[in-house]
Coordinates of C-alpha atoms and ligand atoms in Angstrom, one line a residue:
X1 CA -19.0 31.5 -6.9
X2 CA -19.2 27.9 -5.7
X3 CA -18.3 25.2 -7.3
X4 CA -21.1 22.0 -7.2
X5 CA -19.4 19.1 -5.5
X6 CA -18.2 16.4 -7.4
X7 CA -20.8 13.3 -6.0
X8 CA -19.0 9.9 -6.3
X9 CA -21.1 6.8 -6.2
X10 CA -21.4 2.7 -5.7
X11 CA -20.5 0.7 -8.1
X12 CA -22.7 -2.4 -7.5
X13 CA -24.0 -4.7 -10.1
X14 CA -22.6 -3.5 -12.9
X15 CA -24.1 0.1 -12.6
X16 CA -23.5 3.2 -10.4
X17 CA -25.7 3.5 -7.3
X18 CA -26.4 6.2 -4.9
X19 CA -26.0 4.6 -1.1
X20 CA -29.2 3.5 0.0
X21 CA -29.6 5.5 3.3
X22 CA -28.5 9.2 0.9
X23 CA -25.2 10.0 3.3
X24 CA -22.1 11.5 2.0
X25 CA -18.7 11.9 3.7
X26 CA -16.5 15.0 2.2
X27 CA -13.5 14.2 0.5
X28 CA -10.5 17.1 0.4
X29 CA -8.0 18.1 -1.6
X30 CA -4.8 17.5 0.8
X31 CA -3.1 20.3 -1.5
X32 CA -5.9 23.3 -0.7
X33 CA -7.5 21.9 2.6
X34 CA -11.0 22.3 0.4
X35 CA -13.6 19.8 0.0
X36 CA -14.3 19.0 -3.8
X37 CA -15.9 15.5 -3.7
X38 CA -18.1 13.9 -1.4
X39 CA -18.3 10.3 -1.5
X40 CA -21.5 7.7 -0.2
X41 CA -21.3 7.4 3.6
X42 CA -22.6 3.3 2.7
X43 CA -24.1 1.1 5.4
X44 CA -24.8 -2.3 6.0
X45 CA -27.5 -2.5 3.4
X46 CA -24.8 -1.1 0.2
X47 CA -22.5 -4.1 1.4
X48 CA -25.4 -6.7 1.5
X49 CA -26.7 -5.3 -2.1
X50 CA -23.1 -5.6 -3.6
X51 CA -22.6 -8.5 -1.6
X52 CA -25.8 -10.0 -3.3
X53 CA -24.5 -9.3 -6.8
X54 CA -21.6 -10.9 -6.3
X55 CA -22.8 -14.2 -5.1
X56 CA -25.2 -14.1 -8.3
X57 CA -22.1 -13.6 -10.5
X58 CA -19.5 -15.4 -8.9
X59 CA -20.6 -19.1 -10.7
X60 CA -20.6 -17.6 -14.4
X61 CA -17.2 -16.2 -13.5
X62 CA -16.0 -19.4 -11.8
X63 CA -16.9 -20.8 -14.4
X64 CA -15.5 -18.4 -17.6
X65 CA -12.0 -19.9 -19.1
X66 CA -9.5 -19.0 -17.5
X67 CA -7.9 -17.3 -21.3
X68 CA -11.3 -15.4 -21.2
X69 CA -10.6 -14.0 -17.5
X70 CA -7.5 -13.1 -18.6
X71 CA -8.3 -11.0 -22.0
X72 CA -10.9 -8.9 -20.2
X73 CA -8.0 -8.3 -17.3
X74 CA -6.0 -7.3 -20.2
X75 CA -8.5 -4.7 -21.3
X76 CA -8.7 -2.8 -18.2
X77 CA -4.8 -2.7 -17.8
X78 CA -5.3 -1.1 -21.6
X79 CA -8.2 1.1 -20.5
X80 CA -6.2 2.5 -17.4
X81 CA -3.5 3.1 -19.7
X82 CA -5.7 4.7 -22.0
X83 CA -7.1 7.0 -19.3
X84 CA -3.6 7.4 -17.4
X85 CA -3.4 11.3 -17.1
X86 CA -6.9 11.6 -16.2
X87 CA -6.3 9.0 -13.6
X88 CA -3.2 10.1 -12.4
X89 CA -4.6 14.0 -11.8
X90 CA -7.0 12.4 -9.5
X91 CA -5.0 10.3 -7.9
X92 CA -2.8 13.5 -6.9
X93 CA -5.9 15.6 -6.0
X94 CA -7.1 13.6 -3.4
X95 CA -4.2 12.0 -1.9
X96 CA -2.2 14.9 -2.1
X97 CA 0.9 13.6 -4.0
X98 CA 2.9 14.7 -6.7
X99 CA 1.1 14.4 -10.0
X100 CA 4.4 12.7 -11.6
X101 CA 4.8 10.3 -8.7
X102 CA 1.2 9.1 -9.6
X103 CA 1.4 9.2 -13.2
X104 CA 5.0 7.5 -12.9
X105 CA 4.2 5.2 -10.2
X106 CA 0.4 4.7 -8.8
X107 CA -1.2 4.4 -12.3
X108 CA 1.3 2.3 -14.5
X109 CA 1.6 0.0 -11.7
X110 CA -2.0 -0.5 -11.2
X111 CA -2.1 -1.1 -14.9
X112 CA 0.8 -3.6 -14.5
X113 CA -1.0 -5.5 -11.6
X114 CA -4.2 -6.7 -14.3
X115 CA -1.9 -8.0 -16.4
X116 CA 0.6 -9.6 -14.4
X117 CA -2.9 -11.3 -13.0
X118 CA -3.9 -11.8 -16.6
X119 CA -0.7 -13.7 -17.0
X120 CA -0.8 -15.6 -13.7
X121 CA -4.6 -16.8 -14.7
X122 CA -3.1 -18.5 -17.7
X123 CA -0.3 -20.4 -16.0
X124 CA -2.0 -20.9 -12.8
X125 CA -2.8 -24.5 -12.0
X126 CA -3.4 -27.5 -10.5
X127 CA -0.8 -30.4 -9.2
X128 CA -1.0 -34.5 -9.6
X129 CA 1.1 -36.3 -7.3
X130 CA 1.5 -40.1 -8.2
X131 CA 1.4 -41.6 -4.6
X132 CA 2.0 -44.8 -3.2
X133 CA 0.5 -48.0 -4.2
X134 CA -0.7 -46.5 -8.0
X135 CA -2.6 -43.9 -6.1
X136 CA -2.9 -40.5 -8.1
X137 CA -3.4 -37.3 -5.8
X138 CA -5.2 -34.0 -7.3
X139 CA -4.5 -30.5 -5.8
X140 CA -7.6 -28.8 -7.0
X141 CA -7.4 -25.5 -6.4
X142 CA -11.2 -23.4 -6.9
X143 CA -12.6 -19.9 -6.6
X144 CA -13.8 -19.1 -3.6
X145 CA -16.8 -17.3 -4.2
X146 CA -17.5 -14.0 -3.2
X147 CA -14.5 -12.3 -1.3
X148 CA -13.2 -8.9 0.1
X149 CA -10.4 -6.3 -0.2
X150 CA -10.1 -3.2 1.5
X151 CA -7.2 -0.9 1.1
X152 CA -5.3 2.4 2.8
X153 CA -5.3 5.7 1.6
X154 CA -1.5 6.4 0.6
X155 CA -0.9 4.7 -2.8
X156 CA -5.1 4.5 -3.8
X157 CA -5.8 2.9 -7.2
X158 CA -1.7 0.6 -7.1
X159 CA -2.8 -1.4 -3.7
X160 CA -6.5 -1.5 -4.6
X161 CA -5.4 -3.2 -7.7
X162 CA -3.2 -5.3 -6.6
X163 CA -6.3 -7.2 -4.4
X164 CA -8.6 -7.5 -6.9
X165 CA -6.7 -8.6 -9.8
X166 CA -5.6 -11.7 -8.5
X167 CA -9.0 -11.9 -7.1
X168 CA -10.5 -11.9 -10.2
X169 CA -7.7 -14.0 -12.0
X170 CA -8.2 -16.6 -9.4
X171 CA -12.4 -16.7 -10.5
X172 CA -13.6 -14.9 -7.3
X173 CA -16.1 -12.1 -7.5
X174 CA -15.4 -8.9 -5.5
X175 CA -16.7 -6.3 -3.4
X176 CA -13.8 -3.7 -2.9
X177 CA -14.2 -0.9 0.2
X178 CA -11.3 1.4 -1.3
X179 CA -10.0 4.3 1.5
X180 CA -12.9 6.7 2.2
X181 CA -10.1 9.3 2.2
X182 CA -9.1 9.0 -0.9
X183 CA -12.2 7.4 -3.3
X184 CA -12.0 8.6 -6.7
X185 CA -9.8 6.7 -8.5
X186 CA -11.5 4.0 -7.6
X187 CA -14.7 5.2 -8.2
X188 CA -13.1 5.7 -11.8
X189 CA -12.2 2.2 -11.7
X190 CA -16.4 1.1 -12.3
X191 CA -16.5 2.8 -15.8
X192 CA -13.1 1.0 -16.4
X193 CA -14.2 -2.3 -15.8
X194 CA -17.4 -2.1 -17.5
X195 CA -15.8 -0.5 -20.5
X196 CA -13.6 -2.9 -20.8
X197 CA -16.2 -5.9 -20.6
X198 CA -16.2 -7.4 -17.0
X199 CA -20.0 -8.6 -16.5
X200 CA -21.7 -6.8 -13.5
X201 CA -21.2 -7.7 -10.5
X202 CA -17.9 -9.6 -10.7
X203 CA -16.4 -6.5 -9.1
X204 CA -18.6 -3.9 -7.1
X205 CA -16.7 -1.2 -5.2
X206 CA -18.6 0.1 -1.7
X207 CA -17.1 3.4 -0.9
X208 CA -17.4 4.9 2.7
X209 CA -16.1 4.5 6.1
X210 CA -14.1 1.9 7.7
X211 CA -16.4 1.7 10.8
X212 CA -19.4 1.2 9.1
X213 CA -19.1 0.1 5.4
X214 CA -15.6 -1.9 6.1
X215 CA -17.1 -3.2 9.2
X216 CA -20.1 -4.7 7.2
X217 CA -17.9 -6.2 4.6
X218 CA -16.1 -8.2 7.1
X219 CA -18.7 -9.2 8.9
X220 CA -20.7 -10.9 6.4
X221 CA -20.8 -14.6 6.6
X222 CA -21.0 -15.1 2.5
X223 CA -17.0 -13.4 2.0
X224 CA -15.3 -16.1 2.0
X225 CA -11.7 -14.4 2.3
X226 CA -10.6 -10.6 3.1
X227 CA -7.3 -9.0 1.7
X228 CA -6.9 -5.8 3.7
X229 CA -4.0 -3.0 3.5
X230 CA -4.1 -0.7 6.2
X231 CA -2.8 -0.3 9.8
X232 CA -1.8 -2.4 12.5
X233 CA -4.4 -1.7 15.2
X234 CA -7.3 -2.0 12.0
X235 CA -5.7 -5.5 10.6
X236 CA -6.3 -6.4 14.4
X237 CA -9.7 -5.3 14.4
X238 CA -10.8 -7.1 10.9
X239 CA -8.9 -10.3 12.5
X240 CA -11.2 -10.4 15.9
X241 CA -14.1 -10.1 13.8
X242 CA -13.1 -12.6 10.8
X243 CA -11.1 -15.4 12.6
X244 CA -13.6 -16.8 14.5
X245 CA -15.4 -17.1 11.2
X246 CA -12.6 -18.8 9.9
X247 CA -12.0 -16.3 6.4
X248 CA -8.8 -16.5 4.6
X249 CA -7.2 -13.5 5.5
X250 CA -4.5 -11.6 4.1
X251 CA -3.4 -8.4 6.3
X252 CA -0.7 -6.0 5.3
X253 CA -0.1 -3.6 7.8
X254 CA 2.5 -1.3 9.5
X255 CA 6.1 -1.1 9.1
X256 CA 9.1 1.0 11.0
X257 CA 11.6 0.2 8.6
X258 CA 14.8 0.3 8.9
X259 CA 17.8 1.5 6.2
X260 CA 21.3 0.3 7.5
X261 CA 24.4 1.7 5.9
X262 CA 27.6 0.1 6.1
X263 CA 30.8 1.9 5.9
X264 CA 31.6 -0.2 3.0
X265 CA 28.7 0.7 1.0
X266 CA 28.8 2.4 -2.5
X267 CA 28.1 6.0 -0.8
X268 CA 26.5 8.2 -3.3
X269 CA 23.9 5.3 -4.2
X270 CA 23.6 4.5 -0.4
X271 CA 22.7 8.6 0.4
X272 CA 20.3 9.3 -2.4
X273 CA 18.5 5.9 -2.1
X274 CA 18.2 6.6 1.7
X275 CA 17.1 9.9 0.8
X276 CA 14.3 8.1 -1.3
X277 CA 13.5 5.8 0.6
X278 CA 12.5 8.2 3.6
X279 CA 10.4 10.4 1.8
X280 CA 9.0 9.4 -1.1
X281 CA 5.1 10.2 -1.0
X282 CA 5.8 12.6 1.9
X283 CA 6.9 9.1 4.0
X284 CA 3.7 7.8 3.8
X285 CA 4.4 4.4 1.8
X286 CA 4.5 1.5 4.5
X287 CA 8.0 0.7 3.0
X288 CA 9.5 4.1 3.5
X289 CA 12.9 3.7 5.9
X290 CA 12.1 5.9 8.4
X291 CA 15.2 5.1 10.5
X292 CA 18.7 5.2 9.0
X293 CA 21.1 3.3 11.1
X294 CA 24.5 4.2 9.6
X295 CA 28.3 2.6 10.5
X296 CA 29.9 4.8 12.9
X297 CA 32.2 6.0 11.1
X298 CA 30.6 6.7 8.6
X299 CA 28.6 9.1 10.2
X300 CA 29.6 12.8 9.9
X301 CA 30.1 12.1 6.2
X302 CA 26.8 10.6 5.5
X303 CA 24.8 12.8 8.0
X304 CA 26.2 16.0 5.7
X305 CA 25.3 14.3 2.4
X306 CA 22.3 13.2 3.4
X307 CA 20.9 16.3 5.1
X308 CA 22.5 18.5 1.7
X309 CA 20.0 16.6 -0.3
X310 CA 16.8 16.7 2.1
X311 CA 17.4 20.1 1.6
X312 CA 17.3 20.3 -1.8
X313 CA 13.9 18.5 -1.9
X314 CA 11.1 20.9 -3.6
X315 CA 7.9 20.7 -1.6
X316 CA 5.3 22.3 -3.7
X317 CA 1.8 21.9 -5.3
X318 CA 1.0 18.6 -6.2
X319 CA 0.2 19.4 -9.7
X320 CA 3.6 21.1 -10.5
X321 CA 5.9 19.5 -13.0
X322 CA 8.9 19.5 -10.4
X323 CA 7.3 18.8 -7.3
X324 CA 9.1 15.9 -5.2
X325 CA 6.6 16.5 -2.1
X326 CA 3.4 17.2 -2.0
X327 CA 0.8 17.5 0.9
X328 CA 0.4 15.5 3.6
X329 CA -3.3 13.5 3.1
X330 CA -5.3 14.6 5.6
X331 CA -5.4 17.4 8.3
X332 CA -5.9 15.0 11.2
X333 CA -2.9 12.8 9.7
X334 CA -0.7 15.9 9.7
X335 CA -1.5 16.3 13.2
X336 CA -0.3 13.2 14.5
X337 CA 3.2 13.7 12.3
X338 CA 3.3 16.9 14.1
X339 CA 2.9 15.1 17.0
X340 CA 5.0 13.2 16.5
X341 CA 8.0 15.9 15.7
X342 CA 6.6 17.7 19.1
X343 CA 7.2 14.2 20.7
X344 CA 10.6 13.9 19.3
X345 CA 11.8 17.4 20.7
X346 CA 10.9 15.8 24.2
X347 CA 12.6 12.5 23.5
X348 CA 15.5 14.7 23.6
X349 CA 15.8 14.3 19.6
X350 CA 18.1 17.2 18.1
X351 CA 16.3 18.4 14.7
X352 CA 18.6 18.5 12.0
X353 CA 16.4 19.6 9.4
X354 CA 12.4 20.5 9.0
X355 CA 10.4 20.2 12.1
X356 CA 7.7 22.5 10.4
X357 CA 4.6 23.1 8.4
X358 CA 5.1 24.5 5.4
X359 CA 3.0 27.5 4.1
X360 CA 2.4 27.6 0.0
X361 CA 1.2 30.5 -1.7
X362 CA -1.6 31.0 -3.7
X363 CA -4.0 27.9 -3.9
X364 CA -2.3 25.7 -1.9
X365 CA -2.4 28.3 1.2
X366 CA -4.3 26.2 3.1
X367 CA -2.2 22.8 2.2
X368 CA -1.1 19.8 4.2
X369 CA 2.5 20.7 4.3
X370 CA 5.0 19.6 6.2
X371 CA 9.0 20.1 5.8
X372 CA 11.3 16.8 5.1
X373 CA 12.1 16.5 9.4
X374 CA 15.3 14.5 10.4
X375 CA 16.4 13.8 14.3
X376 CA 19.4 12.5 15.3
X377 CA 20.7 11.6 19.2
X378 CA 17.1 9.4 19.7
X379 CA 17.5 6.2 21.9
X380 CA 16.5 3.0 19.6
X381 CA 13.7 2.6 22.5
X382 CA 11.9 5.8 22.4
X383 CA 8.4 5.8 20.6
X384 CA 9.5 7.8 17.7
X385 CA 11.9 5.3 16.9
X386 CA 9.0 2.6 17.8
X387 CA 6.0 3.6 16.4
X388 CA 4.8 4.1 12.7
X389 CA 4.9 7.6 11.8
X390 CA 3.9 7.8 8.4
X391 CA 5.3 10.5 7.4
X392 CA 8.4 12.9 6.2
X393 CA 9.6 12.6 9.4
X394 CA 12.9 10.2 10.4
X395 CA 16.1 9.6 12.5
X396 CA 19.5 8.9 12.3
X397 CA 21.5 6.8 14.6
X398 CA 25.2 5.4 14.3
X399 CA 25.8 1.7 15.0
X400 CA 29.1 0.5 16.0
X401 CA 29.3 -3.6 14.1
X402 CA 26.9 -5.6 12.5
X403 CA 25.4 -7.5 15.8
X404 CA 24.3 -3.8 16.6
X405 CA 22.6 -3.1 13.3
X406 CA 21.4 -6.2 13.5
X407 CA 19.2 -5.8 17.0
X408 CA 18.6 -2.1 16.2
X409 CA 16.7 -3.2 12.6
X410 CA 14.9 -6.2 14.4
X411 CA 14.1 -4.0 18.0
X412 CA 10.4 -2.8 16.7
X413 CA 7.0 -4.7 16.7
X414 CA 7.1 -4.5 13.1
X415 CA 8.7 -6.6 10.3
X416 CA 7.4 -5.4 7.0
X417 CA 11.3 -4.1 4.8
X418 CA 14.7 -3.4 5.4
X419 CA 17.0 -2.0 3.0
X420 CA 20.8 -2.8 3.7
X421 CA 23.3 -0.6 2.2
X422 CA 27.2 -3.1 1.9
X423 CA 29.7 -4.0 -0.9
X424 CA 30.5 -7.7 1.4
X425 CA 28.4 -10.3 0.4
X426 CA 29.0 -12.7 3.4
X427 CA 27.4 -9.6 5.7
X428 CA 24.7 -9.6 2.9
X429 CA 23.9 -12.5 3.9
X430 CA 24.2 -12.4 7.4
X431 CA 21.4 -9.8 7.5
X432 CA 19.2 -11.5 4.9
X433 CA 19.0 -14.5 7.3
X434 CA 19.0 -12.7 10.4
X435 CA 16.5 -9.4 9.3
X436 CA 12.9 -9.8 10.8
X437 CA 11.3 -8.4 7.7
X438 CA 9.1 -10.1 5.1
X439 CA 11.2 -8.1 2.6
X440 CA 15.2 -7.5 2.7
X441 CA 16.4 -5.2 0.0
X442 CA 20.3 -5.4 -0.3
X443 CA 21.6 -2.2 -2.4
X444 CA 18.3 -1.0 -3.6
X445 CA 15.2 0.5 -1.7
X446 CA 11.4 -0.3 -3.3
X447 CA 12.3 -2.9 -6.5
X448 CA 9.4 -4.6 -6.6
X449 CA 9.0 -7.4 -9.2
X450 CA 5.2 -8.5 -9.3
X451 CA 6.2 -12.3 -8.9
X452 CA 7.5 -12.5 -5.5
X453 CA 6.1 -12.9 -2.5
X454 CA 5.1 -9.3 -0.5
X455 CA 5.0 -8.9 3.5
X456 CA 5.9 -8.5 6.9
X457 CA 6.2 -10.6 9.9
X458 CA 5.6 -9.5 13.5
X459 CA 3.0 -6.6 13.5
X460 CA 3.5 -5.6 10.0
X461 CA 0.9 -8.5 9.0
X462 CA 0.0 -12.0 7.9
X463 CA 0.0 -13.4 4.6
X464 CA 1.7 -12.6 1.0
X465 CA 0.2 -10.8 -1.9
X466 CA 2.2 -11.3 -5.2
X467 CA 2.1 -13.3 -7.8
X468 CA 1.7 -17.1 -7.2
X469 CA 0.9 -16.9 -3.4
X470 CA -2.0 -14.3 -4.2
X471 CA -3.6 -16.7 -6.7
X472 CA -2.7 -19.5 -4.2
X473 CA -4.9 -16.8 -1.4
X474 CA -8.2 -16.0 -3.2
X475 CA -8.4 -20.0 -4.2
X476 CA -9.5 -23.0 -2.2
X477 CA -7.1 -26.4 -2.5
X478 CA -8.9 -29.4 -2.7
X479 CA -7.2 -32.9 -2.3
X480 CA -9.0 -35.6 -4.8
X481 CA -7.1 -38.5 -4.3
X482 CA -7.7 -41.7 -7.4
X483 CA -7.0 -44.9 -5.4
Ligands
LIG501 P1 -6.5 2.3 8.1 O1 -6.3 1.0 8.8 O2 -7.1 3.4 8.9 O3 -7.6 2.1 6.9 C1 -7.4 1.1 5.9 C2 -8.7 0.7 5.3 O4 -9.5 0.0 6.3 C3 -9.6 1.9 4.9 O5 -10.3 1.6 3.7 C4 -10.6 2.0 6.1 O6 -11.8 2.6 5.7 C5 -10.8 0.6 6.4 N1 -11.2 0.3 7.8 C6 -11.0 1.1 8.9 N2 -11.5 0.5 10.0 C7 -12.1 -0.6 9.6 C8 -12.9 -1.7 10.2 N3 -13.1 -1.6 11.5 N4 -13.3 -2.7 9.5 C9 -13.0 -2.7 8.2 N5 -12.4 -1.8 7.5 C10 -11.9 -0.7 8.2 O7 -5.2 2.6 7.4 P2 -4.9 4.0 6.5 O8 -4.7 5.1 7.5 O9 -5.9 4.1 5.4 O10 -3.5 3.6 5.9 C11 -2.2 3.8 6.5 C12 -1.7 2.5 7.1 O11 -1.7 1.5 6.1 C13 -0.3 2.6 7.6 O12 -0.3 1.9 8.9 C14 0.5 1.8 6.6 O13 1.7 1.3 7.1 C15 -0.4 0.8 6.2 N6 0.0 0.2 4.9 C16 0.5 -1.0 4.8 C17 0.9 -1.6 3.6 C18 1.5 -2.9 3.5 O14 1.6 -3.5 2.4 N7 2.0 -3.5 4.6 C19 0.8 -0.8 2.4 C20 0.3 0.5 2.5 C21 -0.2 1.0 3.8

């Protein structure tokens, strides 16, 4: 027998709303390759409605006390944390990941973001600089109005968020356009916020395809700013489209991180961290350090290590207890990682471990599997060590002093993270200053502390979400100067 469909809708105004033109896109479970959702194909006109509730909320928000803002944020942080396991189960079905990893990481950490943002609404403010000649200078810094966040696929409801609750915190209304892959947590996220009292149409979430309902969204004149998470060659796309109508933007796009291990680094820290760092969420976070560049001599100690413990890695159904990877999240993503691995074998790449799909018994026969895949003997120029994979799939290469870490770490388009793996605090330094990265991790991988600024330089993006500099984003500074 056939199960019905699970039918995910708007969320505009307050209320849950079919998509005005009746299309549906499927959604699948990565895990069992079978559609169990389908989720409103929107168009222009679902934008323009959400669009238009927002622009009637946005002055009663504006204008609510900024305590008030921040006891409702409170409130959904305390309603996702009431409704974590539920959350987190469909955060794993439709993204494919690990159950625990999105009970441990994806759903606390969204919780986390509303009340950091709650927190930041409080303290946020404006500065008075006493100028020259008993002149008194106002920053002012305002809502903007109605703005926009659109977000990737690979960690849903944590990077969705992470956008609007500074958005809101800031006095903005919202209309968010979450992944079309992967919709249903924050389709969940509508009964959370009206639950826990947000008035309509401060946030209204349009769910559907990046091509049409993303497209809309940045088009329309009345957004005022667009946060977006998602790939290079999409930031690129939003930016022809938005700059020319001069909206804030905030892009967050690709990475190609590198991991560099010193000789001198604490080793068993440095292997399992690297370890981590490749292939958490099968790869696909945009910090994951898809190339480890390790000392030379170092090497043939690390390489062993390191592969021992890829090894040991369970890949398994998502919803298992002891699953460390799950499925890969779609069927045409796995594809392009496979690709990729096929690419690597003509590269000249030697395969060290993986290279594979994996094949699951039972219901996740049809799953998005792929083994943990490292190469070694790749040039730093070829496109496999050039191009965002994505995925569990990464290479080792040996570097003979620091100047060559260095250039190997900085010799991508991108410039999102590095992680650097030395006990010697002067070379610590060194590659702080000298890493093109908007983040540079020394002895840990991923420690993310909601305060600090978040980025890349180069391809990997523009702008910094985070504490202060996101409320500083979704506001408008006004100079009012007392003379
Ligand atoms: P994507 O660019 O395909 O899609 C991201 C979002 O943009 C989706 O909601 C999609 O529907 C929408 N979109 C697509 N085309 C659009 C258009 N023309 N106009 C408006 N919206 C459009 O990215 P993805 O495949 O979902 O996510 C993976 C990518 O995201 C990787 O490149 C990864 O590195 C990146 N990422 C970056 C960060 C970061 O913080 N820098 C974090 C996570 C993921």
């Amino acid at each position: 027998m056939r199960t019905a469909l699970l039918r995910l809708a708007n969320f505009i105004d307050g209320d849950y709303r079919a998509p005005i033109g009746g299309a549906y896109l499927p959604v699948i479970e990565p895990a069992t390759g079978q559609v169990f959702a389908e989720v409103p194909a929107s168009n222009a006109g679902d934008v323009d409605a959400a669009i238009s509730a927002a622009r009637r909320a946005a002055p009663v928000w504006a204008a609510t006390a900024p305590s008030e803002r921040a006891r409702v944020l409170r409130r959904i942080a305390d309603e996702i944390d009431a409704r974590a396991a539920s959350l987190a189960e469909e955060e794993s079905r439709d993204s494919g990941k690990p159950v625990s990893v999105a009970r441990s990481v994806d759903i606390p950490r969204a919780a986390a973001n509303f009340r950091h943002f709650a927190a930041q609404a409080e303290t946020f403010a404006s500065e008075s600089h006493d100028g020259e000649a008993g002149t008194l200078n106002i920053t002012l810094r305002q809502p903007l109005g109605v703005v926009g966040c659109i977000s990737p696929w690979n960690l849903p409801l944590y990077l969705l968020t992470w956008k609007i609750a500074p958005a809101l915190a800031a006095g903005n209304a919202v209309v968010a356009k979450p992944s079309e892959v992967t919709p249903v947590t924050a389709w969940l996220l509508g009964d959370v916020v009206r639950h826990a009292g947000l008035p309509p149409g401060i946030l209204n979430i349009v769910q559907g395809a990046g091509a049409t309902a993303g497209a809309a969204l940045v088009a329309q004149r009345d957004v005022k700013a667009l946060s977006f998470t998602g790939s290079t060659a999409t930031g690129a796309a939003i930016a022809a489209v938005a700059a020319p109508q001069f909206k804030k933007l905030s892009l967050e796009l690709g990475g190609k991180n590198a991991t560099l291990v010193f000789a001198d680094a604490d080793f068993d820290r440095a292997v399992s961290e690297s370890v981590r760092a490749a292939f958490s969420n099968q790869g696909q976070i945009c910090l994951c350090g898809s190339r480890i560049l390790v000392e030379r001599s170092l090497m043939p100690r690390f390489r062993e290590a390191f592969l021992a413990q890829v090894a040991a890695l369970r890949v398994g159904d998502p919803r298992e207890a002891d699953t460390q990877i799950g499925a890969l999240v779609s069927a045409e993503h796995l594809a392009k990682v496979q690709a990729y691995i096929a690419l690597a074998h003509e590269e000249g790449g030697r395969l060290l471990c993986g290279g594979s799909r994996i094949e699951l018994p039972g219901r996740c026969q049809d799953g998005y599997f792929l083994a943990p895949t490292v190469f070694d003997h790749l040039d730093m120029h070829c496109r496999v060590n050039q191009e965002e994979i994505f995925g569990p799939v990464v290479t080792l290469t040996a570097f003979d002093d620091d100047t060559q870490a260095i250039g190997f770490a900085n010799g991508t388009p991108y410039g999102l993270a590095t992680s650097v793996w030395t006990r010697d605090l002067a070379r610590a330094q060194r590659c702080a200053r000298e890493l093109q990265a908007g983040i540079v991790w020394i002895n840990c991988w991923m420690a993310r502390d909601l305060r600090t600024p978040f980025g890349g330089v180069k391809a990997s993006g523009v702008g910094r979400e985070g504490g202060l500099e996101a409320m500083r984003f979704f506001s408008e500074s006004k100079n009012v100067a007392f003379g």
